[in-house]
Short mmCIF file of C-alpha atoms and ligand atoms in Angstrom, two decimals:
data_model
loop_
_atom_site.label_atom_id
_atom_site.label_comp_id
_atom_site.label_asym_id
_atom_site.label_seq_id
_atom_site.Cartn_x
_atom_site.Cartn_y
_atom_site.Cartn_z
CA MET A 179 -22.07 26.23 25.77
CA ALA A 180 -18.76 26.37 23.96
CA GLU A 181 -17.03 29.70 23.67
CA LYS A 182 -16.60 31.34 20.31
CA PHE A 183 -13.49 30.30 18.46
CA THR A 184 -10.97 32.95 17.55
CA PRO A 185 -8.66 31.55 14.91
CA THR A 186 -5.04 31.91 15.92
CA PRO A 187 -2.74 33.00 13.08
CA ILE A 188 -0.31 30.35 11.89
CA VAL A 189 3.03 32.02 11.33
CA ASP A 190 5.89 30.82 9.10
CA GLY A 191 4.44 27.36 8.58
CA ASP A 192 4.42 26.59 12.29
CA PHE A 193 1.20 24.61 12.48
CA ALA A 194 2.32 22.66 15.59
CA GLY A 195 -0.58 22.23 17.99
CA HIS A 196 -2.83 24.63 16.05
CA ASP A 197 -6.45 24.12 15.12
CA PHE A 198 -7.03 24.63 11.41
CA VAL A 199 -10.52 26.03 11.13
CA SER A 200 -10.21 28.93 8.74
CA THR A 201 -8.04 30.00 5.81
CA LYS A 202 -7.89 33.36 7.59
CA GLN A 203 -5.32 31.78 9.91
CA LEU A 204 -2.83 31.49 7.05
CA SER A 205 -0.19 33.99 5.97
CA LYS A 206 1.49 33.86 2.57
CA SER A 207 4.70 32.43 4.06
CA THR A 208 2.69 29.73 5.83
CA ILE A 209 0.96 28.74 2.59
CA ASP A 210 4.31 28.57 0.78
CA ILE A 211 5.84 26.38 3.49
CA LEU A 212 2.75 24.15 3.59
CA PHE A 213 3.02 23.67 -0.18
CA GLU A 214 6.70 22.69 0.13
CA GLU A 215 5.57 20.04 2.58
CA VAL A 216 2.88 18.94 0.11
CA ASP A 217 5.49 18.66 -2.67
CA SER A 218 7.53 16.48 -0.34
CA MET A 219 4.53 14.27 0.48
CA ARG A 220 3.87 13.83 -3.21
CA GLU A 221 7.47 12.75 -3.82
CA ILE A 222 7.36 10.35 -0.87
CA TYR A 223 4.14 8.86 -2.16
CA LEU A 224 5.54 8.38 -5.66
CA ARG A 225 8.72 6.84 -4.29
CA GLN A 226 7.43 4.66 -1.45
CA LYS A 227 3.67 5.18 -0.97
CA GLY A 228 4.03 6.71 2.49
CA ILE A 229 6.27 7.42 5.47
CA ASN A 230 6.07 6.12 9.00
CA ILE A 231 6.38 9.51 10.68
CA LEU A 232 3.30 9.41 12.94
CA PRO A 233 3.34 5.83 14.30
CA GLN A 234 1.04 5.31 17.31
CA TYR A 235 -0.77 8.58 16.56
CA GLN A 236 -4.57 8.54 16.41
CA VAL A 237 -6.70 10.85 14.29
CA ASP A 238 -10.36 11.12 15.22
CA ILE A 239 -12.68 11.51 12.23
CA LYS A 240 -15.94 13.13 13.28
CA PHE A 241 -18.20 13.70 10.29
CA ASP A 242 -21.84 14.66 10.78
CA GLU A 243 -22.45 15.20 7.06
CA PRO A 244 -21.86 12.96 4.06
CA SER A 245 -18.41 12.95 2.50
CA THR A 246 -16.40 10.84 0.11
CA ARG A 247 -13.21 12.69 -0.82
CA THR A 248 -12.56 14.70 2.35
CA LEU A 249 -13.19 11.72 4.59
CA LYS A 250 -11.32 9.10 2.57
CA SER A 251 -8.37 11.35 1.80
CA PHE A 252 -7.95 12.27 5.48
CA VAL A 253 -8.10 8.56 6.42
CA ALA A 254 -5.65 7.66 3.65
CA ALA A 255 -3.39 10.57 4.65
CA ALA A 256 -3.30 9.51 8.31
CA GLN A 257 -2.60 5.89 7.44
CA ARG A 258 0.10 6.68 4.89
CA LEU A 259 1.87 8.53 7.71
CA GLY A 260 1.64 5.53 10.01
CA ALA A 261 -1.19 6.95 12.14
CA SER A 262 -4.49 5.19 12.82
CA VAL A 263 -7.97 6.60 12.61
CA LEU A 264 -10.85 6.54 15.07
CA TYR A 265 -14.10 6.64 13.23
CA THR A 266 -17.71 6.05 14.23
CA PRO A 267 -19.56 5.82 10.93
CA ASP A 268 -23.02 6.36 12.30
CA LYS A 269 -24.36 8.68 15.01
CA GLU A 270 -26.60 5.82 16.20
CA PHE A 271 -23.50 4.14 17.60
CA SER A 272 -22.33 7.07 19.68
CA SER A 273 -23.70 7.87 23.12
CA VAL A 274 -25.26 11.03 21.69
CA SER A 275 -28.15 8.71 20.77
CA LYS A 276 -28.55 8.09 24.55
CA GLY A 277 -28.84 11.80 25.18
CA GLU A 278 -25.19 12.73 25.71
CA SER A 279 -24.54 16.41 25.03
CA TRP A 280 -22.57 17.55 22.01
CA ASP A 281 -19.95 19.18 24.25
CA ASP A 282 -19.41 15.98 26.25
CA ASP A 283 -19.16 14.01 23.02
CA ILE A 284 -16.40 16.29 21.72
CA LEU A 285 -14.53 16.20 25.04
CA ALA A 286 -14.76 12.41 25.20
CA ASN A 287 -13.52 11.87 21.65
CA ALA A 288 -10.64 14.25 22.27
CA GLN A 289 -9.33 12.05 25.10
CA TYR A 290 -8.34 9.25 22.75
CA ALA A 291 -6.94 11.03 19.74
CA ASP A 292 -4.09 13.40 18.91
CA ALA A 293 -6.10 15.42 16.38
CA MET A 294 -9.71 15.60 15.29
CA VAL A 295 -11.02 16.19 11.78
CA MET A 296 -14.56 17.43 11.90
CA ARG A 297 -17.37 18.16 9.45
CA HIS A 298 -20.65 19.65 10.64
CA PRO A 299 -23.79 20.95 8.92
CA GLN A 300 -23.89 24.07 11.07
CA THR A 301 -21.68 27.04 10.23
CA GLY A 302 -19.26 27.85 13.05
CA LYS A 303 -19.74 24.55 14.87
CA VAL A 304 -16.24 23.25 14.07
CA GLY A 305 -14.87 26.46 15.59
CA GLU A 306 -16.86 25.70 18.74
CA ALA A 307 -15.34 22.23 18.87
CA ALA A 308 -11.89 23.76 18.41
CA ALA A 309 -12.47 26.07 21.37
CA LEU A 310 -13.62 23.13 23.46
CA ALA A 311 -11.23 20.31 22.56
CA PRO A 312 -7.77 20.03 24.11
CA ILE A 313 -6.38 18.64 20.82
CA PRO A 314 -6.02 20.31 17.40
CA VAL A 315 -9.25 20.35 15.40
CA LEU A 316 -9.22 20.49 11.59
CA ASN A 317 -12.26 21.82 9.75
CA GLY A 318 -13.52 19.32 7.17
CA GLY A 319 -16.35 21.71 6.21
CA ASP A 320 -18.80 23.63 8.42
CA GLY A 321 -22.23 24.43 7.00
CA ILE A 322 -22.05 27.26 4.50
CA GLY A 323 -18.91 28.57 6.22
CA GLU A 324 -15.47 27.28 5.34
CA HIS A 325 -13.54 24.30 4.03
CA PRO A 326 -9.88 25.21 4.50
CA SER A 327 -8.24 21.87 3.65
CA GLN A 328 -10.21 21.80 0.37
CA ALA A 329 -9.05 25.34 -0.40
CA SER A 330 -5.48 24.22 0.29
CA LEU A 331 -5.71 21.40 -2.23
CA ASP A 332 -7.48 23.62 -4.75
CA LEU A 333 -4.86 26.34 -4.53
CA TYR A 334 -2.05 23.77 -4.62
CA THR A 335 -3.58 22.35 -7.81
CA ILE A 336 -3.73 25.82 -9.39
CA ARG A 337 -0.09 26.40 -8.53
CA GLN A 338 0.91 22.96 -9.81
CA LYS A 339 -0.93 23.34 -13.11
CA LEU A 340 -0.51 27.06 -13.83
CA GLY A 341 2.78 27.74 -12.03
CA THR A 342 1.34 30.45 -9.81
CA VAL A 343 -1.98 32.02 -8.86
CA ARG A 344 -0.50 35.53 -9.06
CA GLY A 345 -1.97 37.52 -11.94
CA LYS A 346 -4.44 34.76 -12.81
CA THR A 347 -8.21 34.81 -13.27
CA ILE A 348 -10.31 32.39 -11.25
CA THR A 349 -13.95 32.04 -12.31
CA ALA A 350 -16.26 30.34 -9.79
CA VAL A 351 -19.64 29.22 -11.04
CA GLY A 352 -22.71 27.67 -9.37
CA ASP A 353 -24.39 28.03 -5.98
CA LEU A 354 -21.82 30.36 -4.47
CA PHE A 355 -24.03 31.40 -1.61
CA HIS A 356 -24.12 27.98 0.04
CA GLY A 357 -20.85 26.61 -1.35
CA ARG A 358 -18.15 26.77 1.33
CA THR A 359 -15.22 25.66 -0.83
CA VAL A 360 -15.36 28.76 -3.06
CA LYS A 361 -15.32 31.09 -0.05
CA SER A 362 -12.21 29.45 1.40
CA LEU A 363 -10.46 29.29 -1.97
CA ALA A 364 -11.11 32.96 -2.73
CA ASP A 365 -9.70 33.96 0.64
CA MET A 366 -6.62 31.75 0.40
CA ALA A 367 -5.85 32.68 -3.22
CA THR A 368 -6.05 36.36 -2.20
CA THR A 369 -3.51 35.83 0.57
CA GLU A 370 -1.19 33.82 -1.67
CA SER A 371 -1.35 36.30 -4.59
CA GLU A 372 -1.23 39.33 -2.29
CA GLY A 373 -4.30 40.62 -4.11
CA ASP A 374 -2.80 40.31 -7.60
CA LEU A 375 -5.78 38.30 -8.78
CA ARG A 376 -9.01 38.55 -10.73
CA VAL A 377 -12.02 36.63 -9.42
CA ASN A 378 -15.27 36.25 -11.34
CA PHE A 379 -18.29 34.98 -9.43
CA VAL A 380 -20.99 33.56 -11.71
CA ALA A 381 -24.33 32.70 -10.11
CA PRO A 382 -28.06 33.42 -10.30
CA GLU A 383 -28.60 36.58 -8.23
CA GLU A 384 -30.12 34.70 -5.29
CA MET A 385 -27.15 32.35 -5.10
CA GLN A 386 -24.42 34.92 -5.57
CA ILE A 387 -21.45 35.07 -3.19
CA PRO A 388 -22.22 37.10 -0.02
CA GLN A 389 -21.48 40.82 -0.31
CA GLU A 390 -19.16 40.80 2.72
CA ILE A 391 -16.84 38.45 0.86
CA VAL A 392 -16.82 40.66 -2.25
CA ALA A 393 -16.05 43.69 -0.07
CA ASP A 394 -13.28 41.86 1.79
CA LEU A 395 -11.57 40.65 -1.40
CA ARG A 396 -11.80 44.10 -3.01
CA SER A 397 -10.33 45.74 0.08
CA ARG A 398 -7.36 43.40 -0.33
CA GLY A 399 -6.80 44.46 -3.94
CA VAL A 400 -8.60 41.71 -5.87
CA ASP A 401 -10.42 42.62 -9.07
CA VAL A 402 -13.83 41.06 -8.32
CA ASN A 403 -16.58 40.83 -10.94
CA LEU A 404 -20.08 39.41 -10.64
CA TYR A 405 -21.92 37.75 -13.54
CA ASP A 406 -25.03 35.69 -14.06
CA ARG A 407 -23.86 34.20 -17.36
CA ILE A 408 -20.77 32.07 -17.79
CA GLU A 409 -20.02 32.84 -21.45
CA ASP A 410 -18.35 36.25 -20.99
CA PRO A 411 -15.90 35.53 -18.16
CA LEU A 412 -15.05 32.07 -19.51
CA ARG A 413 -12.81 33.44 -22.27
CA GLU A 414 -10.38 35.09 -19.86
CA THR A 415 -10.45 32.33 -17.24
CA ASP A 416 -7.31 30.52 -16.08
CA ALA A 417 -9.01 28.34 -13.46
CA LEU A 418 -12.70 27.53 -13.87
CA TYR A 419 -14.08 26.38 -10.51
CA VAL A 420 -17.47 24.71 -10.78
CA VAL A 421 -19.69 23.92 -7.79
CA ARG A 422 -23.05 22.19 -7.50
CA MET A 423 -26.40 23.49 -6.31
CA GLN A 424 -26.27 22.75 -2.57
CA ARG A 425 -29.71 21.21 -2.53
CA GLU A 426 -29.56 19.96 1.04
CA ARG A 427 -28.89 23.49 2.30
CA PHE A 428 -32.04 25.01 0.86
CA GLY A 429 -33.48 24.99 4.37
CA THR A 430 -31.26 23.60 7.11
CA PRO A 431 -32.11 23.24 10.79
CA GLU A 432 -30.07 26.34 11.58
CA ASN A 433 -32.10 28.24 9.03
CA ALA A 434 -35.35 26.90 10.40
CA SER A 435 -34.86 28.34 13.86
CA ILE A 436 -35.77 31.86 12.98
CA GLY A 437 -35.05 34.19 15.82
CA GLU A 438 -35.88 37.81 16.43
CA GLU A 439 -32.67 38.94 14.79
CA THR A 440 -33.38 37.20 11.48
CA LEU A 441 -36.92 38.50 11.45
CA ALA A 442 -35.60 42.00 11.94
CA LYS A 443 -33.31 41.44 8.96
CA ILE A 444 -36.21 40.21 6.85
CA LYS A 445 -38.12 43.37 7.69
CA LYS A 446 -35.08 45.45 6.83
CA ILE A 447 -34.83 43.83 3.40
CA LEU A 448 -38.51 44.60 2.84
CA GLN A 449 -37.76 48.20 3.66
CA PHE A 450 -34.36 48.71 2.03
CA GLY A 451 -33.65 45.62 -0.12
CA SER A 452 -33.22 45.45 -3.90
CA GLU A 453 -36.30 45.09 -6.10
CA GLN A 454 -35.42 41.46 -6.71
CA GLN A 455 -35.14 40.78 -2.98
CA LYS A 456 -38.40 42.57 -2.28
CA ARG A 457 -40.24 40.58 -4.92
CA LEU A 458 -39.11 37.41 -3.20
CA MET A 459 -40.28 38.67 0.18
CA THR A 460 -44.01 39.00 0.08
CA PRO A 461 -45.62 39.99 3.39
CA SER A 462 -47.50 36.70 3.53
CA PHE A 463 -44.22 34.85 3.15
CA VAL A 464 -42.77 36.78 6.06
CA ASP A 465 -45.83 36.09 8.20
CA THR A 466 -45.76 32.40 7.40
CA VAL A 467 -42.09 32.10 8.15
CA ALA A 468 -42.44 34.10 11.34
CA ALA A 469 -45.28 31.91 12.59
CA MET A 470 -43.39 28.75 11.75
CA GLY A 471 -40.24 30.05 13.38
CA GLU A 472 -42.07 30.84 16.60
CA GLU A 473 -43.77 27.48 16.61
CA LEU A 474 -40.52 25.63 15.91
CA SER A 475 -38.74 27.43 18.74
CA ARG A 476 -41.47 26.30 21.15
CA LEU A 477 -41.31 22.63 20.14
CA ASP A 478 -38.85 20.03 21.32
CA GLU A 479 -36.60 18.99 18.42
CA SER A 480 -37.08 15.29 19.14
CA THR A 481 -40.89 15.38 18.84
CA ASP A 482 -42.86 14.31 15.79
CA ALA A 483 -44.64 17.67 15.76
CA TYR A 484 -41.31 19.46 15.35
CA LYS A 485 -40.21 17.08 12.60
CA LYS A 486 -43.48 17.54 10.73
CA LEU A 487 -43.37 21.31 10.95
CA TYR A 488 -39.72 21.33 9.98
CA ALA A 489 -40.50 19.13 6.96
CA ASP A 490 -43.24 21.59 5.97
CA PHE A 491 -40.75 24.37 6.26
CA ILE A 492 -38.29 22.56 3.98
CA GLY A 493 -41.23 21.91 1.66
CA LEU A 494 -41.49 25.63 1.14
CA ARG A 495 -38.06 25.49 -0.41
CA TYR A 496 -37.11 28.74 1.15
CA ALA A 497 -33.74 29.20 2.64
CA ILE A 498 -33.23 31.90 5.18
CA PRO A 499 -29.53 31.72 5.86
CA ASP A 500 -29.11 34.62 8.19
CA VAL A 501 -28.89 37.89 6.27
CA LYS A 502 -29.88 36.83 2.81
CA VAL A 503 -33.42 35.67 2.19
CA ILE A 504 -33.99 33.34 -0.69
CA GLN A 505 -37.07 32.11 -2.34
CA THR A 506 -35.34 30.86 -5.38
CA ASN A 507 -37.00 30.38 -8.70
CA THR A 508 -34.17 28.05 -9.58
CA SER A 509 -35.18 24.61 -8.46
CA PRO A 510 -32.39 23.03 -6.46
CA THR A 511 -32.28 20.21 -8.97
CA ASP A 512 -31.87 22.53 -11.94
CA ASN A 513 -28.43 23.42 -13.13
CA PRO A 514 -28.43 26.93 -14.53
CA TYR A 515 -24.87 26.31 -15.74
CA VAL A 516 -23.66 23.13 -17.36
CA ILE A 517 -20.10 22.95 -18.61
CA THR A 518 -19.96 21.17 -21.96
CA PRO A 519 -17.22 20.53 -24.52
CA GLU A 520 -19.04 23.02 -26.78
CA LEU A 521 -18.72 25.71 -24.11
CA LEU A 522 -15.09 24.86 -23.39
CA ARG A 523 -14.25 25.66 -27.01
CA PHE A 524 -14.40 29.31 -25.91
CA ALA A 525 -11.94 28.79 -23.06
CA LYS A 526 -8.18 29.31 -23.25
CA GLU A 527 -5.99 26.48 -24.38
CA ARG A 528 -3.94 26.73 -21.20
CA MET A 529 -6.47 26.78 -18.38
CA ILE A 530 -7.88 24.23 -15.95
CA VAL A 531 -11.37 23.05 -15.09
CA MET A 532 -11.85 22.27 -11.41
CA HIS A 533 -14.70 21.00 -9.22
CA PRO A 534 -14.52 20.00 -5.54
CA PHE A 535 -17.08 17.27 -6.30
CA PRO A 536 -19.58 15.71 -5.95
CA ARG A 537 -20.87 16.84 -9.35
CA VAL A 538 -24.56 16.51 -9.96
CA GLY A 539 -24.73 17.29 -13.65
CA GLU A 540 -22.81 20.61 -13.70
CA ILE A 541 -20.02 19.18 -15.83
CA ASP A 542 -20.92 17.07 -18.82
CA ILE A 543 -18.96 13.80 -18.58
CA ARG A 544 -17.75 14.38 -22.14
CA CYS A 545 -15.46 17.05 -20.63
CA ASP A 546 -13.62 14.43 -18.57
CA SER A 547 -11.22 13.54 -21.36
CA ASP A 548 -10.32 17.19 -22.00
CA PRO A 549 -6.68 17.66 -20.90
CA ARG A 550 -7.77 20.85 -19.10
CA ALA A 551 -10.06 18.85 -16.77
CA VAL A 552 -8.22 18.16 -13.50
CA TYR A 553 -11.18 17.43 -11.22
CA LEU A 554 -11.04 13.64 -11.45
CA THR A 555 -7.26 13.37 -11.37
CA ASP A 556 -4.73 15.79 -9.88
CA GLN A 557 -7.22 17.86 -7.93
CA MET A 558 -8.56 14.82 -6.08
CA LYS A 559 -5.20 13.15 -5.61
CA ASN A 560 -3.66 16.35 -4.24
CA GLY A 561 -6.26 16.18 -1.46
CA MET A 562 -4.38 13.28 0.06
CA PHE A 563 -0.95 14.95 -0.19
CA VAL A 564 -2.28 18.21 1.28
CA ARG A 565 -3.90 16.40 4.20
CA MET A 566 -0.71 14.39 4.83
CA ALA A 567 1.18 17.69 4.98
CA LEU A 568 -1.38 19.28 7.31
CA LEU A 569 -1.41 16.35 9.74
CA VAL A 570 2.37 16.13 9.89
CA ARG A 571 2.77 19.87 10.45
CA ILE A 572 0.02 20.06 13.07
CA MET A 573 1.76 17.24 14.94
CA GLY A 574 4.88 19.42 14.92
CA LYS A 575 6.82 17.32 12.42
CA THR A 576 8.11 17.73 8.87
CA THR A 577 9.41 15.57 6.05
CA LEU A 578 11.30 18.40 4.39
CA ALA A 579 14.75 17.35 5.59
CA ALA A 580 14.03 13.69 4.87
CA ALA A 581 12.61 14.22 1.39
C1 NCD B 771 -17.58 19.91 -1.05
C2 NCD B 771 -18.07 20.14 0.35
O1 NCD B 771 -18.37 19.19 1.08
O2 NCD B 771 -18.13 21.29 0.72
N1 NCD B 771 -17.04 18.67 -1.32
C3 NCD B 771 -15.80 18.32 -0.86
O3 NCD B 771 -15.49 18.44 0.30
N2 NCD B 771 -14.92 17.85 -1.75
C4 NCD B 771 -18.48 20.42 -2.09
C5 NCD B 771 -19.91 20.03 -2.08
O4 NCD B 771 -20.41 19.31 -1.23
O5 NCD B 771 -20.58 20.50 -3.00
#
């Protein structure tokens, strides 16, 4: 069993040899230096497409969840720096399918590469890999946890388009409970602005950002406001950050294995929770979930019985991600918020509309031609420059003198 990962702070832009698992590792000076490196990568790209600064280096890409932008931009970034990538597109082709343990798989992959970029459906799992692997591990998204390289490109885009994040208003809208990109962006923008920031979180109550995050941002000076309608905060917004309903996370394997601790939390919510939470938590629901949880923990994950029971569990469309218990009335396919040109008429003239993508109907395609929409252009492209900068820095190099 891998030990728990404690993120080591990255000081004064010195990423050399560091894992990059959490935005909490970053100080303001580190973010500023990283962004100088990103500026340089952008210039290099515009001038000559790339720079051969990491020849012979190998970057292992280990993605256990679907990805388009994160995966392709990391591959493009590595190759534009002269590095090669090691990539097994399908788990079927790795020895895990023969029964190899996850730990051994990580250790084996780490023997061949100089850095590993990892995405995993389980929160905290990339941190475990980082603790285990003898090479730097970069978090390409872990469950409902973090997505620090995405936050880096999002914040870079805000700075590029609005000059600074300081004093600005970011409004995040959608499934903020499961969305990892919003959590990382809120944290990183707080560090960069030193708390001189307003953040509006707009979500149906059951998908609202976790309370711990609100408390953390407030303790660092951020003016945090919660809404369930987009119309009011839209008018004052400088960066509108839209995310999708995370349909696939409405019941994930980690949520299905309900242990004693989660059950105790469910009971606590029944006792002390809000009216809304209590309504969602009928005693029969708790009993059903408890029985299923016990049964699932007895069964072997590879058996058909487990798969069937697990499918039934998903069929309930309940998510029990640790503390918060959701039986949502919002179908995962519904979009309670859809950004349209009509809605954007109420937004400032100088603001930007962002989305980490994929979008699944949250932004009307008629918005794409609005000059304020950056999601299909700069925001995506910056992903490659940011990842070039991260890889170079983690390998202990820089292009700043050369640029
Ligand atoms: C996001 C992710 O994977 O967290 N996408 C991305 O990396 N650009 C957002 C999402 O899946 O909704």
